[in-house]
mmCIF file of C-alpha atoms in Angstrom:
data_model
loop_
_atom_site.group_PDB
_atom_site.id
_atom_site.type_symbol
_atom_site.label_atom_id
_atom_site.label_comp_id
_atom_site.label_asym_id
_atom_site.label_seq_id
_atom_site.Cartn_x
_atom_site.Cartn_y
_atom_site.Cartn_z
ATOM 1 C CA UNK A 6 78.603 118.272 80.268
ATOM 2 C CA UNK A 7 76.564 116.389 82.870
ATOM 3 C CA UNK A 8 78.200 113.723 84.818
ATOM 4 C CA UNK A 9 76.965 110.152 84.338
ATOM 5 C CA UNK A 10 75.722 108.194 87.214
ATOM 6 C CA UNK A 11 78.775 105.980 87.168
ATOM 7 C CA UNK A 12 81.008 108.556 88.711
ATOM 8 C CA UNK A 13 79.105 108.751 91.854
ATOM 9 C CA UNK A 14 78.601 106.009 94.682
ATOM 10 C CA UNK A 15 75.724 103.908 93.887
ATOM 11 C CA UNK A 16 72.894 102.529 96.123
ATOM 12 C CA UNK A 17 75.053 99.621 97.211
ATOM 13 C CA UNK A 18 77.749 101.895 98.203
ATOM 14 C CA UNK A 19 75.464 103.931 100.301
ATOM 15 C CA UNK A 20 74.335 100.705 102.059
ATOM 16 C CA UNK A 21 77.717 99.319 102.647
ATOM 17 C CA UNK A 22 79.634 102.323 103.278
ATOM 18 C CA UNK A 23 79.630 104.673 106.245
ATOM 19 C CA UNK A 24 78.973 108.294 105.721
ATOM 20 C CA UNK A 25 82.770 108.804 106.391
ATOM 21 C CA UNK A 26 83.499 106.497 103.508
ATOM 22 C CA UNK A 27 81.047 108.180 101.160
ATOM 23 C CA UNK A 28 82.511 111.570 102.261
ATOM 24 C CA UNK A 29 85.972 110.224 101.296
ATOM 25 C CA UNK A 30 84.729 109.133 97.858
ATOM 26 C CA UNK A 31 83.217 112.575 97.046
ATOM 27 C CA UNK A 32 86.314 114.405 98.291
ATOM 28 C CA UNK A 33 88.748 112.181 96.291
ATOM 29 C CA UNK A 34 86.509 112.692 93.143
ATOM 30 C CA UNK A 35 86.803 116.278 93.504
ATOM 31 C CA UNK A 36 90.527 116.166 93.760
ATOM 32 C CA UNK A 37 90.752 113.817 90.714
ATOM 33 C CA UNK A 38 88.429 115.849 88.516
ATOM 34 C CA UNK A 39 90.404 118.890 89.253
ATOM 35 C CA UNK A 40 93.378 117.306 87.451
ATOM 36 C CA UNK A 41 91.577 114.545 85.092
ATOM 37 C CA UNK A 42 92.700 112.334 82.194
ATOM 38 C CA UNK A 43 94.446 115.121 80.131
ATOM 39 C CA UNK A 44 96.887 115.894 82.942
ATOM 40 C CA UNK A 45 97.352 112.175 83.653
ATOM 41 C CA UNK A 46 98.024 111.279 80.148
ATOM 42 C CA UNK A 47 99.992 114.048 79.460
ATOM 43 C CA UNK A 48 102.370 113.540 82.151
ATOM 44 C CA UNK A 49 102.408 109.881 80.952
ATOM 45 C CA UNK A 50 103.307 110.748 77.436
ATOM 46 C CA UNK A 51 106.040 113.192 78.620
ATOM 47 C CA UNK A 52 107.739 110.586 80.631
ATOM 48 C CA UNK A 53 106.975 112.357 83.736
ATOM 49 C CA UNK A 54 105.492 111.503 87.097
ATOM 50 C CA UNK A 55 102.098 112.787 88.339
ATOM 51 C CA UNK A 56 104.018 114.362 91.364
ATOM 52 C CA UNK A 57 101.558 117.262 91.733
ATOM 53 C CA UNK A 58 98.650 114.983 92.029
ATOM 54 C CA UNK A 59 100.618 112.708 94.385
ATOM 55 C CA UNK A 60 101.744 115.397 96.415
ATOM 56 C CA UNK A 61 98.251 116.963 97.005
ATOM 57 C CA UNK A 62 96.683 113.599 97.793
ATOM 58 C CA UNK A 63 99.404 113.087 100.234
ATOM 59 C CA UNK A 64 98.914 116.229 101.751
ATOM 60 C CA UNK A 65 95.114 115.836 101.940
ATOM 61 C CA UNK A 66 95.908 112.506 103.989
ATOM 62 C CA UNK A 67 94.410 110.328 101.051
ATOM 63 C CA UNK A 68 97.585 108.371 100.574
ATOM 64 C CA UNK A 69 97.690 107.140 104.050
ATOM 65 C CA UNK A 70 94.293 106.303 104.593
ATOM 66 C CA UNK A 71 94.854 102.781 105.523
ATOM 67 C CA UNK A 72 98.021 103.401 107.849
ATOM 68 C CA UNK A 73 97.877 103.867 111.627
ATOM 69 C CA UNK A 74 97.307 107.289 113.039
ATOM 70 C CA UNK A 75 100.251 107.207 115.325
ATOM 71 C CA UNK A 76 102.529 107.304 112.238
ATOM 72 C CA UNK A 77 100.714 109.867 110.336
ATOM 73 C CA UNK A 78 98.044 107.845 108.502
ATOM 74 C CA UNK A 79 94.323 107.993 108.604
ATOM 75 C CA UNK A 80 93.726 105.007 110.771
ATOM 76 C CA UNK A 81 91.484 103.236 108.327
ATOM 77 C CA UNK A 82 91.951 100.092 106.317
ATOM 78 C CA UNK A 83 92.446 98.955 102.818
ATOM 79 C CA UNK A 84 88.886 99.569 102.251
ATOM 80 C CA UNK A 85 89.542 103.323 102.456
ATOM 81 C CA UNK A 86 92.738 103.160 100.263
ATOM 82 C CA UNK A 87 90.686 101.275 97.682
ATOM 83 C CA UNK A 88 87.996 104.119 97.534
ATOM 84 C CA UNK A 89 90.972 106.685 96.897
ATOM 85 C CA UNK A 90 92.387 104.594 93.972
ATOM 86 C CA UNK A 91 88.945 103.779 92.373
ATOM 87 C CA UNK A 92 87.882 107.329 92.570
ATOM 88 C CA UNK A 93 90.955 108.818 91.127
ATOM 89 C CA UNK A 94 90.826 106.184 88.338
ATOM 90 C CA UNK A 95 87.318 107.128 87.616
ATOM 91 C CA UNK A 96 88.517 110.993 87.235
ATOM 92 C CA UNK A 97 91.092 109.732 84.753
ATOM 93 C CA UNK A 98 94.106 109.447 87.224
ATOM 94 C CA UNK A 99 94.774 105.722 88.239
ATOM 95 C CA UNK A 100 97.871 106.166 90.355
ATOM 96 C CA UNK A 101 99.504 102.709 89.949
ATOM 97 C CA UNK A 102 101.747 103.273 92.762
ATOM 98 C CA UNK A 103 98.983 103.504 95.207
ATOM 99 C CA UNK A 104 98.873 99.694 94.873
ATOM 100 C CA UNK A 105 102.488 99.433 95.930
ATOM 101 C CA UNK A 106 103.677 102.181 98.284
ATOM 102 C CA UNK A 107 100.934 102.436 100.962
ATOM 103 C CA UNK A 108 99.050 99.316 100.241
ATOM 104 C CA UNK A 109 101.559 96.556 100.106
ATOM 105 C CA UNK A 110 104.595 98.236 101.480
ATOM 106 C CA UNK A 111 102.892 100.399 104.019
ATOM 107 C CA UNK A 112 100.618 97.327 105.192
ATOM 108 C CA UNK A 113 103.551 94.857 105.433
ATOM 109 C CA UNK A 114 105.669 97.356 107.405
ATOM 110 C CA UNK A 115 102.629 98.462 109.637
ATOM 111 C CA UNK A 116 101.811 94.730 110.436
ATOM 112 C CA UNK A 117 105.319 93.203 110.822
ATOM 113 C CA UNK A 118 108.075 96.111 110.916
ATOM 114 C CA UNK A 119 109.868 97.128 114.106
ATOM 115 C CA UNK A 120 108.888 100.285 115.929
ATOM 116 C CA UNK A 121 112.104 101.847 114.314
ATOM 117 C CA UNK A 122 111.149 100.816 110.880
ATOM 118 C CA UNK A 123 107.519 102.129 111.399
ATOM 119 C CA UNK A 124 108.980 105.669 112.551
ATOM 120 C CA UNK A 125 111.274 105.610 109.578
ATOM 121 C CA UNK A 126 108.980 104.782 106.774
ATOM 122 C CA UNK A 127 105.453 105.041 107.603
ATOM 123 C CA UNK A 128 104.910 108.907 107.987
ATOM 124 C CA UNK A 129 106.468 109.563 104.544
ATOM 125 C CA UNK A 130 104.552 106.760 102.903
ATOM 126 C CA UNK A 131 101.316 108.342 104.552
ATOM 127 C CA UNK A 132 102.036 111.953 103.338
ATOM 128 C CA UNK A 133 103.411 110.944 100.125
ATOM 129 C CA UNK A 134 107.007 112.403 100.884
ATOM 130 C CA UNK A 135 108.464 109.011 100.466
ATOM 131 C CA UNK A 136 107.694 106.148 98.090
ATOM 132 C CA UNK A 137 108.539 102.604 98.288
ATOM 133 C CA UNK A 138 108.447 100.113 95.247
ATOM 134 C CA UNK A 139 107.727 96.282 95.482
ATOM 135 C CA UNK A 140 109.679 93.569 93.852
ATOM 136 C CA UNK A 141 108.619 89.897 93.810
ATOM 137 C CA UNK A 142 108.266 88.653 90.098
ATOM 138 C CA UNK A 143 111.298 87.106 88.509
ATOM 139 C CA UNK A 144 112.205 86.202 85.011
ATOM 140 C CA UNK A 145 112.132 82.454 85.625
ATOM 141 C CA UNK A 146 109.364 82.312 88.379
ATOM 142 C CA UNK A 147 106.391 84.041 87.077
ATOM 143 C CA UNK A 148 103.237 83.304 88.909
ATOM 144 C CA UNK A 149 105.016 80.701 90.957
ATOM 145 C CA UNK A 150 106.285 82.553 93.849
ATOM 146 C CA UNK A 151 107.718 79.522 95.462
ATOM 147 C CA UNK A 152 110.404 79.332 92.725
ATOM 148 C CA UNK A 153 111.959 82.710 93.818
ATOM 149 C CA UNK A 154 115.553 82.521 93.374
ATOM 150 C CA UNK A 155 116.789 85.819 94.816
ATOM 151 C CA UNK A 156 118.828 84.717 97.771
ATOM 152 C CA UNK A 157 119.730 86.806 101.061
ATOM 153 C CA UNK A 158 122.333 85.197 103.002
ATOM 154 C CA UNK A 159 124.071 86.347 106.381
ATOM 155 C CA UNK A 160 127.593 87.931 106.134
ATOM 156 C CA UNK A 161 128.296 88.580 109.977
ATOM 157 C CA UNK A 162 125.462 90.825 111.152
ATOM 158 C CA UNK A 163 124.713 92.223 107.478
ATOM 159 C CA UNK A 164 122.755 90.515 104.804
ATOM 160 C CA UNK A 165 123.962 89.968 100.992
ATOM 161 C CA UNK A 166 121.150 90.041 98.483
ATOM 162 C CA UNK A 167 121.630 88.704 94.899
ATOM 163 C CA UNK A 168 119.177 87.932 92.211
ATOM 164 C CA UNK A 169 116.971 89.564 89.500
ATOM 165 C CA UNK A 170 113.642 90.911 89.650
ATOM 166 C CA UNK A 171 111.096 92.145 86.731
ATOM 167 C CA UNK A 172 108.052 94.398 86.206
ATOM 168 C CA UNK A 173 108.936 96.593 89.414
ATOM 169 C CA UNK A 174 106.709 99.632 89.167
ATOM 170 C CA UNK A 175 108.148 103.256 89.718
ATOM 171 C CA UNK A 176 111.582 102.693 91.022
ATOM 172 C CA UNK A 177 112.791 105.750 89.551
ATOM 173 C CA UNK A 178 110.448 107.847 91.859
ATOM 174 C CA UNK A 179 111.025 105.653 94.872
ATOM 175 C CA UNK A 180 113.232 106.077 97.761
ATOM 176 C CA UNK A 181 113.522 102.109 98.372
ATOM 177 C CA UNK A 182 111.939 98.954 97.287
ATOM 178 C CA UNK A 183 110.571 96.025 99.365
ATOM 179 C CA UNK A 184 112.156 93.027 97.853
ATOM 180 C CA UNK A 185 110.985 89.135 98.261
ATOM 181 C CA UNK A 186 114.008 87.009 98.868
ATOM 182 C CA UNK A 187 114.851 83.663 100.091
ATOM 183 C CA UNK A 188 117.043 82.856 103.043
ATOM 184 C CA UNK A 189 118.610 79.498 103.650
ATOM 185 C CA UNK A 190 117.593 77.524 106.739
ATOM 186 C CA UNK A 191 120.851 76.234 108.066
ATOM 187 C CA UNK A 192 119.022 73.112 109.864
ATOM 188 C CA UNK A 193 117.158 71.868 106.874
ATOM 189 C CA UNK A 194 118.640 73.391 103.791
ATOM 190 C CA UNK A 195 115.197 74.816 102.677
ATOM 191 C CA UNK A 196 114.686 78.117 101.288
ATOM 192 C CA UNK A 197 112.256 80.728 102.992
ATOM 193 C CA UNK A 198 111.006 83.862 101.887
ATOM 194 C CA UNK A 199 111.786 87.030 103.555
ATOM 195 C CA UNK A 200 111.492 90.659 103.092
ATOM 196 C CA UNK A 201 114.001 93.351 102.751
ATOM 197 C CA UNK A 202 113.805 97.200 102.431
ATOM 198 C CA UNK A 203 116.673 98.117 99.905
ATOM 199 C CA UNK A 204 117.392 101.815 99.288
ATOM 200 C CA UNK A 205 117.394 102.597 95.730
ATOM 201 C CA UNK A 206 120.992 103.812 95.574
ATOM 202 C CA UNK A 207 122.369 100.943 97.458
ATOM 203 C CA UNK A 208 125.697 99.786 95.836
ATOM 204 C CA UNK A 209 125.137 96.593 93.550
ATOM 205 C CA UNK A 210 121.574 97.583 92.941
ATOM 206 C CA UNK A 211 120.913 98.279 89.243
ATOM 207 C CA UNK A 212 117.646 98.942 87.569
ATOM 208 C CA UNK A 213 116.574 99.416 83.782
ATOM 209 C CA UNK A 214 113.436 100.543 82.347
ATOM 210 C CA UNK A 215 111.398 97.956 80.225
ATOM 211 C CA UNK A 216 109.844 99.420 77.183
ATOM 212 C CA UNK A 217 106.041 99.072 77.710
ATOM 213 C CA UNK A 218 103.200 99.975 75.463
ATOM 214 C CA UNK A 219 101.337 101.143 78.541
ATOM 215 C CA UNK A 220 100.607 104.936 78.634
ATOM 216 C CA UNK A 221 101.262 105.347 82.308
ATOM 217 C CA UNK A 222 103.366 107.894 84.444
ATOM 218 C CA UNK A 223 104.803 104.802 86.495
ATOM 219 C CA UNK A 224 107.274 102.980 84.349
ATOM 220 C CA UNK A 225 108.459 99.296 84.616
ATOM 221 C CA UNK A 226 111.649 98.029 85.696
ATOM 222 C CA UNK A 227 113.936 95.171 85.737
ATOM 223 C CA UNK A 228 116.376 94.794 88.605
ATOM 224 C CA UNK A 229 119.897 93.447 89.116
ATOM 225 C CA UNK A 230 120.992 92.758 92.700
ATOM 226 C CA UNK A 231 124.793 91.841 92.965
ATOM 227 C CA UNK A 232 125.675 91.142 96.562
ATOM 228 C CA UNK A 233 123.889 94.183 97.698
ATOM 229 C CA UNK A 234 124.910 94.695 101.397
ATOM 230 C CA UNK A 235 122.117 95.453 103.812
ATOM 231 C CA UNK A 236 122.238 96.016 107.664
ATOM 232 C CA UNK A 237 120.296 93.715 109.936
ATOM 233 C CA UNK A 238 117.530 95.963 110.322
ATOM 234 C CA UNK A 239 116.748 95.793 106.534
ATOM 235 C CA UNK A 240 114.821 92.707 107.378
ATOM 236 C CA UNK A 241 110.966 93.280 107.792
ATOM 237 C CA UNK A 242 109.526 90.941 110.136
ATOM 238 C CA UNK A 243 110.756 87.487 111.063
ATOM 239 C CA UNK A 244 113.037 85.598 108.819
ATOM 240 C CA UNK A 245 111.420 82.328 109.724
ATOM 241 C CA UNK A 246 107.802 83.589 109.237
ATOM 242 C CA UNK A 247 107.701 82.127 105.780
ATOM 243 C CA UNK A 248 104.510 82.920 103.656
ATOM 244 C CA UNK A 249 102.446 84.490 106.327
ATOM 245 C CA UNK A 250 104.190 87.961 105.926
ATOM 246 C CA UNK A 251 104.345 87.720 102.045
ATOM 247 C CA UNK A 252 100.541 87.203 101.918
ATOM 248 C CA UNK A 253 99.835 89.905 104.179
ATOM 249 C CA UNK A 254 100.845 92.150 101.395
ATOM 250 C CA UNK A 255 99.359 90.418 98.379
ATOM 251 C CA UNK A 256 95.441 90.391 99.491
ATOM 252 C CA UNK A 257 95.704 94.168 99.865
ATOM 253 C CA UNK A 258 97.566 94.057 96.320
ATOM 254 C CA UNK A 259 94.540 92.065 94.759
ATOM 255 C CA UNK A 260 92.147 94.428 96.536
ATOM 256 C CA UNK A 261 93.737 97.517 95.182
ATOM 257 C CA UNK A 262 94.293 96.001 91.682
ATOM 258 C CA UNK A 263 90.620 95.445 91.565
ATOM 259 C CA UNK A 264 90.092 99.208 92.450
ATOM 260 C CA UNK A 265 92.375 100.181 89.751
ATOM 261 C CA UNK A 266 90.443 98.158 87.354
ATOM 262 C CA UNK A 267 87.061 99.585 88.676
ATOM 263 C CA UNK A 268 88.194 103.006 88.328
ATOM 264 C CA UNK A 269 89.247 102.474 84.668
ATOM 265 C CA UNK A 270 85.859 100.836 84.064
ATOM 266 C CA UNK A 271 83.768 103.487 85.489
ATOM 267 C CA UNK A 272 86.013 106.094 83.667
ATOM 268 C CA UNK A 273 85.468 104.449 80.290
ATOM 269 C CA UNK A 274 81.794 103.757 80.835
ATOM 270 C CA UNK A 275 81.144 107.512 81.883
ATOM 271 C CA UNK A 276 82.668 108.800 78.666
ATOM 272 C CA UNK A 277 80.737 106.052 76.627
ATOM 273 C CA UNK A 278 77.257 107.083 78.213
ATOM 274 C CA UNK A 279 77.733 110.600 77.792
ATOM 275 C CA UNK A 280 78.809 110.283 74.110
ATOM 276 C CA UNK A 281 75.805 108.047 73.530
ATOM 277 C CA UNK A 282 73.507 110.561 75.135
ATOM 278 C CA UNK A 283 74.691 113.461 72.882
ATOM 279 C CA UNK A 284 75.782 111.846 69.571
ATOM 280 C CA UNK A 285 73.117 111.933 67.132
ATOM 281 C CA UNK A 286 73.445 110.447 63.683
ATOM 282 C CA UNK A 287 69.970 109.855 62.627
ATOM 283 C CA UNK A 288 66.909 111.224 64.313
ATOM 284 C CA UNK A 289 67.692 110.177 68.050
ATOM 285 C CA UNK A 290 70.868 110.010 70.290
ATOM 286 C CA UNK A 291 72.782 106.843 69.531
ATOM 287 C CA UNK A 292 72.157 105.562 73.067
ATOM 288 C CA UNK A 293 68.570 104.975 72.129
ATOM 289 C CA UNK A 294 69.460 102.125 70.042
ATOM 290 C CA UNK A 295 69.340 98.762 71.917
ATOM 291 C CA UNK A 296 72.617 97.629 70.229
ATOM 292 C CA UNK A 297 74.531 100.114 72.078
ATOM 293 C CA UNK A 298 72.330 100.667 75.140
ATOM 294 C CA UNK A 299 72.183 96.981 76.289
ATOM 295 C CA UNK A 300 75.816 96.309 76.021
ATOM 296 C CA UNK A 301 76.579 99.597 78.242
ATOM 297 C CA UNK A 302 73.609 98.411 80.587
ATOM 298 C CA UNK A 303 75.712 94.944 80.761
ATOM 299 C CA UNK A 304 78.776 96.878 81.535
ATOM 300 C CA UNK A 305 77.150 98.682 84.391
ATOM 301 C CA UNK A 306 75.670 95.623 85.853
ATOM 302 C CA UNK A 307 79.224 93.768 85.839
ATOM 303 C CA UNK A 308 81.155 96.734 87.431
ATOM 304 C CA UNK A 309 78.577 97.079 90.159
ATOM 305 C CA UNK A 310 78.958 93.335 90.905
ATOM 306 C CA UNK A 311 82.788 93.638 90.974
ATOM 307 C CA UNK A 312 82.536 96.780 93.214
ATOM 308 C CA UNK A 313 80.435 94.974 95.737
ATOM 309 C CA UNK A 314 82.746 91.868 95.900
ATOM 310 C CA UNK A 315 85.679 94.234 96.273
ATOM 311 C CA UNK A 316 83.897 96.088 99.088
ATOM 312 C CA UNK A 317 83.500 92.773 100.636
ATOM 313 C CA UNK A 318 87.142 91.810 100.252
ATOM 314 C CA UNK A 319 88.214 95.033 102.063
ATOM 315 C CA UNK A 320 85.913 94.710 104.828
ATOM 316 C CA UNK A 321 86.842 91.169 105.432
ATOM 317 C CA UNK A 322 90.617 92.111 105.192
ATOM 318 C CA UNK A 323 90.226 94.965 107.444
ATOM 319 C CA UNK A 324 88.412 92.697 110.007
ATOM 320 C CA UNK A 325 91.304 90.320 110.236
ATOM 321 C CA UNK A 326 89.730 87.487 108.360
ATOM 322 C CA UNK A 327 92.865 86.704 106.163
ATOM 323 C CA UNK A 328 91.553 83.395 104.700
ATOM 324 C CA UNK A 329 87.953 84.666 103.618
ATOM 325 C CA UNK A 330 89.704 87.830 102.405
ATOM 326 C CA UNK A 331 92.046 85.871 100.186
ATOM 327 C CA UNK A 332 89.139 84.332 98.562
ATOM 328 C CA UNK A 333 87.039 87.535 98.037
ATOM 329 C CA UNK A 334 89.994 89.555 97.096
ATOM 330 C CA UNK A 335 90.919 86.959 94.289
ATOM 331 C CA UNK A 336 87.270 86.884 93.112
ATOM 332 C CA UNK A 337 87.223 90.808 93.096
ATOM 333 C CA UNK A 338 90.507 91.045 91.241
ATOM 334 C CA UNK A 339 89.070 88.688 88.723
ATOM 335 C CA UNK A 340 85.537 90.309 88.454
ATOM 336 C CA UNK A 341 87.056 93.794 88.101
ATOM 337 C CA UNK A 342 89.700 92.924 85.584
ATOM 338 C CA UNK A 343 87.002 91.179 83.321
ATOM 339 C CA UNK A 344 84.497 93.897 83.826
ATOM 340 C CA UNK A 345 87.323 96.518 82.908
ATOM 341 C CA UNK A 346 88.337 95.071 79.548
ATOM 342 C CA UNK A 347 84.773 94.356 78.429
ATOM 343 C CA UNK A 348 83.764 98.004 79.331
ATOM 344 C CA UNK A 349 86.562 99.735 77.808
ATOM 345 C CA UNK A 350 86.064 97.557 74.598
ATOM 346 C CA UNK A 351 82.608 98.588 74.480
ATOM 347 C CA UNK A 352 83.264 102.270 75.080
ATOM 348 C CA UNK A 353 85.488 102.302 72.088
ATOM 349 C CA UNK A 354 82.973 100.637 69.998
ATOM 350 C CA UNK A 355 80.461 102.977 71.243
ATOM 351 C CA UNK A 356 82.533 106.178 70.149
ATOM 352 C CA UNK A 357 83.703 104.355 66.898
ATOM 353 C CA UNK A 358 86.676 106.316 65.398
ATOM 354 C CA UNK A 359 86.697 108.814 68.211
ATOM 355 C CA UNK A 360 87.397 105.825 70.577
ATOM 356 C CA UNK A 361 90.766 105.614 69.170
ATOM 357 C CA UNK A 362 91.691 109.329 69.348
ATOM 358 C CA UNK A 363 93.714 110.968 71.908
ATOM 359 C CA UNK A 364 91.092 113.584 72.670
ATOM 360 C CA UNK A 365 88.736 111.027 74.366
ATOM 361 C CA UNK A 366 91.504 109.108 76.107
ATOM 362 C CA UNK A 367 89.937 105.674 75.915
ATOM 363 C CA UNK A 368 92.726 103.987 73.324
ATOM 364 C CA UNK A 369 95.204 104.145 76.301
ATOM 365 C CA UNK A 370 92.966 102.361 78.532
ATOM 366 C CA UNK A 371 92.915 99.352 76.189
ATOM 367 C CA UNK A 372 96.362 98.405 77.261
ATOM 368 C CA UNK A 373 95.987 99.586 80.804
ATOM 369 C CA UNK A 374 92.823 97.248 81.245
ATOM 370 C CA UNK A 375 95.155 94.192 80.536
ATOM 371 C CA UNK A 376 97.142 95.010 83.640
ATOM 372 C CA UNK A 377 93.860 93.874 85.781
ATOM 373 C CA UNK A 378 93.767 90.636 83.872
ATOM 374 C CA UNK A 379 97.555 89.597 83.984
ATOM 375 C CA UNK A 380 98.762 91.265 87.378
ATOM 376 C CA UNK A 381 99.693 90.837 89.994
ATOM 377 C CA UNK A 382 98.259 87.282 89.417
ATOM 378 C CA UNK A 383 96.837 86.107 85.968
ATOM 379 C CA UNK A 384 92.914 85.326 85.698
ATOM 380 C CA UNK A 385 93.791 81.656 85.175
ATOM 381 C CA UNK A 386 95.781 81.514 88.401
ATOM 382 C CA UNK A 387 92.718 83.103 90.132
ATOM 383 C CA UNK A 388 90.491 80.472 88.513
ATOM 384 C CA UNK A 389 92.840 77.758 89.871
ATOM 385 C CA UNK A 390 92.734 79.342 93.249
ATOM 386 C CA UNK A 391 88.982 79.362 93.348
ATOM 387 C CA UNK A 392 88.634 75.697 91.864
ATOM 388 C CA UNK A 393 90.959 74.479 94.623
ATOM 389 C CA UNK A 394 89.973 76.378 97.620
ATOM 390 C CA UNK A 395 86.304 77.521 97.114
ATOM 391 C CA UNK A 396 85.262 74.261 95.170
ATOM 392 C CA UNK A 397 87.506 71.766 96.762
ATOM 393 C CA UNK A 398 88.661 70.382 93.376
ATOM 394 C CA UNK A 399 91.958 68.845 92.884
ATOM 395 C CA UNK A 400 95.238 70.760 92.409
ATOM 396 C CA UNK A 401 96.275 71.108 88.941
ATOM 397 C CA UNK A 402 99.675 72.725 89.026
#
C-alpha cells in the first residue's frame, strides 16, 4: 500500500522547518509506523499503556526533545516536541501523555523549578523512565481557572493540600502529578495559584478512573486530596508569581493539543485517500468522483493551514514571545480541532460501512477528535479569547 502524501512533510514544512526538524519528522514517523494503529488501539482496548512505544521513544530522545540538554533533553523547543506528537499521531499512535509529561510539566519545571527539582525530574521525563501528570480542572471550575478551589496552606515548613480535580490523564502510570492549587495571601486574603508536585502514593491522595468512551491507553481520573502533606520543596516556582507560571505551561499545552489533533486528521485523511484510490464500485475508483474528491481536498487544505499556524505558535513560544505565542497557540488549537473533526467525519463517510469497523480504526477517532474541541480549553473559550485579545471586543464573561 503506497503512503499518501499526507503522511510526509509538505512544502510548507520544508520552507519553515530546519533540516534537523525534517529529519526528526522522518525518524519519528518511522518509529510510529513500526507500531501503528493496530498496536495502539489493541493496547487501549486491553486497558494497557503503550509502554513499549513510550520506552523506545524515550530511549531515542524524542520524549525530551524540548527539554534542556544539561538535564538529558534534546535542547530543542516545543516546536520539536509537537513534531513528535504529530508524527506519532499520523502513524496511529497519538500518545496523549506527551501533552502532559514533557510539554506541560517538563516546561514548567525547566523554567521555574529549583536546580534540585530539575535534577530530580527532568532526566527521567526526558528519557521516559519517569512520567508526570497535570491536574488543573475541577468539578465546579470548568474553563474558569480563576475559580480553582483546591487550597494549599502552610503548616510549619510543610504544605497541606486539599481539594478535588477531574480529567487528569494517565495518573496510574505516572510517578507524580503537578497540581494547580491556590495559596492564601496573609496580607490581602486573596487566593493565588501555585504549582505543587505530589507523589502518586502520597497519603491522602486518592484517584478513581472516570468511565470514558475514548479508546485510548491513557485513562482519565478524578482526584481527591485530603490534607496531603508536602515538604516545602514540593512547590515549583514562587508562591506569589500568580498566573505567570501557570500560563507558561498552558501555551505548550495548546500547541501540543493542536499537534495531537493534526496527527489524528492526517491519519484519517491518509486512510480515506488510500481507500478512495483503490475502492472501485463502478468503472473508476470512488476518489475520481468530485462528491468525495472535493471534501477530501478541502480537508487537506484545512489541515495544512492549521499545521502552519501551529508551526508559527511553536516558533513564537520558543523565541520567548509569550503574548504572541498565546494568540497563535489558541488559534492553532482551534483550527486543528476543527480540521480533525471534519476530516475524521469525511473519512468515515468515504469508507461507508467500513469506516465504522475496527479493521480501519476510524470509528475510534470520532470520539478522539472531540478532545481537540473541548480540551484543554473549549472552542468557544478560544473564540472568546480571539474576540477580546485579537479584535479588541468587550469581554463577554
